[in-house]
Amino acid sequence: MSTDPRLYVTQNLQSGQAIALPKEDAHYLINVMRRGEGDTVRLFNGRDGEWRARLVEASRKTAVLEPVEQTREQIGVPDLWLLFAPVKRQKTDLIVEKATELGVARIAPVVTARTQSDRIKPERLQLIAKEAAEQTERLDLPELAGLEKLDRVLDGWDASRTLIFCDEAGDETGQPWGGARGRGRPMSDTLADAEAGPAAILIGPEGGFSEAERQRLRDHDAVIAVTLGPRILRAETAAVAALVLWQSLQGDWRS
Ligand code: SAH
């Protein structure tokens, strides 16, 4: 496998069409990775596959690359979205990074009743997704949706996309975690039985979903409530666990 640096660019990739990198990427390539004129870099833009490119101009602040040949055809990731309630900054960053590595097509932060943080920094999350995609050999970046209220998202939900609601709770009031009654089915059983198709995974905030939210979700036609086992996971762990299960049972981890 090539160890040449790999960078996401926004420009079209075609032979001979020179590409000037933004200054952060130029800095990374020249000053951090210590590449110079004549060195090879791999480029992708989410449309034109992956290209081998040559560094034709390298100074402290600028880097210009010339695409030489296409080395991989464009392929996308499966049609899976992750909806999550933003948590503390570092954990939100972790969720975006891991979701990108695990091959989600779209990441959508949603505000729920108990969401701790209703502010996110889209540029920061975009950068995290870009770096994760570069590192993980994806040929595209996940789409990052703007922050939206869960209710609004459900109002506009396209019924052909299954919404997999990760619900740790049961329905028995007064029991820890709502007791055993009314728990969702194990996610692995649910996915093993279901036909593969467009899907989204929904993960709640640290305080979980409110009763009203749980009710609305469970009543929604496109929603299936699932459990990720008998232990309560932190939101970031639940996100990774659910994405792994989906990719292995319905996504591109299958043979
Ligand atoms: N209700 C809890 C924990 C929330 S954990 C509390 O009050 O602290 C954060 C989110 O992770 C949950 O909303 C749920 O979407 C997901 N999650 C955690 N453990 C889970 C499990 N065992 N099964 C399904 N989802 C789980």
CSV table of N, CA, C and O and ligand atoms in Angstrom, one decimal, residues 83 85 87 114 116 164-169 177 183-185 187 201-209 225-239 242, ligand 1:
chain,number,residue,atom,x,y,z
A,83,LEU,N,-27.3,10.1,13.2
A,83,LEU,CA,-27.9,11.3,13.8
A,83,LEU,C,-27.5,11.2,15.3
A,83,LEU,O,-27.6,10.1,15.9
A,85,ALA,N,-26.9,13.4,19.3
A,85,ALA,CA,-27.1,14.7,20.0
A,85,ALA,C,-25.7,15.1,20.5
A,85,ALA,O,-25.0,14.3,21.1
A,87,VAL,N,-22.5,16.1,22.2
A,87,VAL,CA,-22.1,15.9,23.6
A,87,VAL,C,-21.0,16.9,23.9
A,87,VAL,O,-20.8,17.9,23.1
A,114,ARG,N,-32.7,16.8,26.1
A,114,ARG,CA,-31.6,16.8,27.1
A,114,ARG,C,-30.2,17.0,26.5
A,114,ARG,O,-29.2,16.7,27.1
A,116,GLN,N,-26.8,18.4,25.9
A,116,GLN,CA,-26.0,19.3,26.8
A,116,GLN,C,-25.5,20.5,26.0
A,116,GLN,O,-25.2,21.5,26.6
A,164,ILE,N,-33.0,3.8,12.8
A,164,ILE,CA,-32.6,2.8,13.9
A,164,ILE,C,-32.4,3.6,15.2
A,164,ILE,O,-31.4,4.3,15.3
A,165,PHE,N,-33.3,3.5,16.1
A,165,PHE,CA,-33.3,4.3,17.3
A,165,PHE,C,-32.7,3.5,18.4
A,165,PHE,O,-33.2,2.5,18.8
A,166,CYS,N,-31.5,3.9,18.8
A,166,CYS,CA,-30.8,3.2,19.9
A,166,CYS,C,-31.3,3.6,21.2
A,166,CYS,O,-31.1,4.8,21.6
A,167,ASP,N,-32.1,2.7,21.8
A,167,ASP,CA,-32.8,3.0,23.0
A,167,ASP,C,-32.4,2.1,24.1
A,167,ASP,O,-32.7,0.9,24.1
A,168,GLU,N,-31.8,2.7,25.1
A,168,GLU,CA,-31.3,1.8,26.2
A,168,GLU,C,-32.3,1.5,27.2
A,168,GLU,O,-32.1,0.7,28.1
A,169,ALA,N,-33.5,2.2,27.1
A,169,ALA,CA,-34.4,2.1,28.3
A,169,ALA,C,-35.6,1.1,28.1
A,169,ALA,O,-35.9,0.7,27.0
A,177,TRP,N,-33.2,2.3,34.6
A,177,TRP,CA,-33.2,2.3,33.2
A,177,TRP,C,-34.5,1.8,32.6
A,177,TRP,O,-34.6,1.2,31.5
A,183,ARG,N,-38.2,-3.1,26.3
A,183,ARG,CA,-36.9,-2.8,25.7
A,183,ARG,C,-36.9,-3.1,24.2
A,183,ARG,O,-37.7,-4.0,23.8
A,184,GLY,N,-36.1,-2.4,23.5
A,184,GLY,CA,-36.0,-2.7,22.0
A,184,GLY,C,-35.4,-4.1,21.8
A,184,GLY,O,-34.8,-4.7,22.7
A,185,ARG,N,-35.6,-4.5,20.6
A,185,ARG,CA,-34.9,-5.8,20.2
A,185,ARG,C,-33.4,-5.6,20.0
A,185,ARG,O,-33.0,-4.5,19.6
A,187,MET,N,-30.1,-5.1,18.4
A,187,MET,CA,-29.9,-4.5,17.1
A,187,MET,C,-29.4,-5.6,16.1
A,187,MET,O,-29.8,-5.5,14.9
A,201,ILE,N,-28.9,5.9,11.9
A,201,ILE,CA,-28.8,5.4,13.3
A,201,ILE,C,-28.9,6.7,14.2
A,201,ILE,O,-28.3,7.7,13.9
A,202,LEU,N,-29.7,6.5,15.2
A,202,LEU,CA,-29.9,7.7,16.1
A,202,LEU,C,-29.4,7.4,17.5
A,202,LEU,O,-29.8,6.4,18.2
A,203,ILE,N,-28.5,8.2,18.0
A,203,ILE,CA,-27.9,8.1,19.3
A,203,ILE,C,-28.3,9.3,20.2
A,203,ILE,O,-28.1,10.5,19.7
A,204,GLY,N,-28.7,9.1,21.4
A,204,GLY,CA,-29.1,10.2,22.2
A,204,GLY,C,-28.0,10.8,23.0
A,204,GLY,O,-26.9,10.4,23.0
A,205,PRO,N,-28.4,11.9,23.8
A,205,PRO,CA,-27.4,12.6,24.6
A,205,PRO,C,-27.0,11.8,25.9
A,205,PRO,O,-27.7,10.8,26.2
A,206,GLU,N,-26.1,12.3,26.7
A,206,GLU,CA,-25.7,11.6,27.9
A,206,GLU,C,-26.9,11.3,28.8
A,206,GLU,O,-26.9,10.3,29.5
A,207,GLY,N,-27.8,12.2,28.9
A,207,GLY,CA,-29.0,12.0,29.7
A,207,GLY,C,-30.1,11.2,29.1
A,207,GLY,O,-31.1,11.0,29.7
A,208,GLY,N,-29.8,10.6,27.9
A,208,GLY,CA,-30.8,9.8,27.2
A,208,GLY,C,-32.0,10.7,26.6
A,208,GLY,O,-31.9,11.9,26.7
A,209,PHE,N,-33.0,10.0,26.1
A,209,PHE,CA,-34.1,10.7,25.5
A,209,PHE,C,-35.2,10.9,26.5
A,209,PHE,O,-35.3,10.1,27.5
A,225,ALA,N,-36.9,0.6,17.2
A,225,ALA,CA,-36.1,0.8,18.5
A,225,ALA,C,-35.3,-0.5,18.7
A,225,ALA,O,-35.8,-1.6,18.6
A,226,VAL,N,-34.0,-0.3,19.0
A,226,VAL,CA,-33.1,-1.4,19.2
A,226,VAL,C,-32.3,-1.2,20.5
A,226,VAL,O,-32.1,-0.1,20.9
A,227,THR,N,-31.8,-2.3,21.0
A,227,THR,CA,-30.9,-2.2,22.2
A,227,THR,C,-29.5,-2.7,21.8
A,227,THR,O,-29.4,-3.6,20.9
A,228,LEU,N,-28.6,-2.2,22.4
A,228,LEU,CA,-27.1,-2.5,22.2
A,228,LEU,C,-26.7,-3.3,23.4
A,228,LEU,O,-25.6,-3.0,23.9
A,229,GLY,N,-27.5,-4.1,24.0
A,229,GLY,CA,-27.1,-5.0,25.1
A,229,GLY,C,-27.4,-4.4,26.4
A,229,GLY,O,-28.0,-3.4,26.6
A,230,PRO,N,-27.1,-5.2,27.5
A,230,PRO,CA,-27.6,-4.9,28.8
A,230,PRO,C,-26.8,-3.8,29.6
A,230,PRO,O,-27.1,-3.5,30.7
A,231,ARG,N,-25.7,-3.3,29.0
A,231,ARG,CA,-25.0,-2.3,29.7
A,231,ARG,C,-25.3,-0.9,29.0
A,231,ARG,O,-25.5,-0.9,27.8
A,232,ILE,N,-25.3,0.1,29.8
A,232,ILE,CA,-25.6,1.4,29.3
A,232,ILE,C,-24.2,2.0,28.8
A,232,ILE,O,-23.2,2.0,29.5
A,233,LEU,N,-24.2,2.3,27.5
A,233,LEU,CA,-22.9,2.8,26.9
A,233,LEU,C,-22.9,4.3,26.9
A,233,LEU,O,-24.0,4.9,26.8
A,234,ARG,N,-21.8,4.9,26.9
A,234,ARG,CA,-21.7,6.3,26.6
A,234,ARG,C,-22.1,6.5,25.2
A,234,ARG,O,-21.9,5.7,24.3
A,235,ALA,N,-22.5,7.8,24.9
A,235,ALA,CA,-23.0,8.1,23.6
A,235,ALA,C,-22.0,7.7,22.5
A,235,ALA,O,-22.3,7.1,21.5
A,236,GLU,N,-20.7,8.0,22.7
A,236,GLU,CA,-19.7,7.8,21.7
A,236,GLU,C,-19.5,6.3,21.5
A,236,GLU,O,-19.2,5.8,20.4
A,237,THR,N,-19.5,5.5,22.6
A,237,THR,CA,-19.4,4.1,22.5
A,237,THR,C,-20.6,3.5,21.7
A,237,THR,O,-20.4,2.6,20.8
A,238,ALA,N,-21.8,4.0,22.1
A,238,ALA,CA,-23.0,3.5,21.4
A,238,ALA,C,-22.9,3.8,19.9
A,238,ALA,O,-23.3,2.9,19.1
A,239,ALA,N,-22.4,4.9,19.5
A,239,ALA,CA,-22.4,5.3,18.1
A,239,ALA,C,-21.4,4.3,17.4
A,239,ALA,O,-21.8,3.8,16.3
A,242,ALA,N,-23.0,0.7,17.2
A,242,ALA,CA,-24.1,0.6,16.3
A,242,ALA,C,-23.6,0.7,14.8
A,242,ALA,O,-24.1,-0.1,13.9
B,1,SAH,N1,-30.3,7.2,29.7
B,1,SAH,C1,-29.0,7.3,30.1
B,1,SAH,C2,-27.8,7.0,29.2
B,1,SAH,C3,-27.8,7.6,27.9
B,1,SAH,S1,-26.5,6.9,27.0
B,1,SAH,C4,-28.8,8.3,31.2
B,1,SAH,O1,-29.8,8.9,31.6
B,1,SAH,O2,-27.7,8.7,31.5
B,1,SAH,C5,-26.5,7.9,25.5
B,1,SAH,C6,-27.2,7.2,24.3
B,1,SAH,O3,-26.5,6.1,23.9
B,1,SAH,C7,-28.6,6.8,24.5
B,1,SAH,O4,-29.5,7.8,24.4
B,1,SAH,C8,-28.7,5.7,23.4
B,1,SAH,O5,-29.1,6.3,22.2
B,1,SAH,C9,-27.3,5.1,23.4
B,1,SAH,N2,-27.2,3.9,24.2
B,1,SAH,C10,-26.4,3.7,25.3
B,1,SAH,N3,-26.5,2.5,25.7
B,1,SAH,C11,-27.3,1.8,25.0
B,1,SAH,C12,-27.9,0.5,24.9
B,1,SAH,N4,-27.5,-0.5,25.8
B,1,SAH,N5,-28.8,0.2,24.0
B,1,SAH,C13,-29.2,1.1,23.1
B,1,SAH,N6,-28.7,2.4,23.0
B,1,SAH,C14,-27.8,2.7,24.0
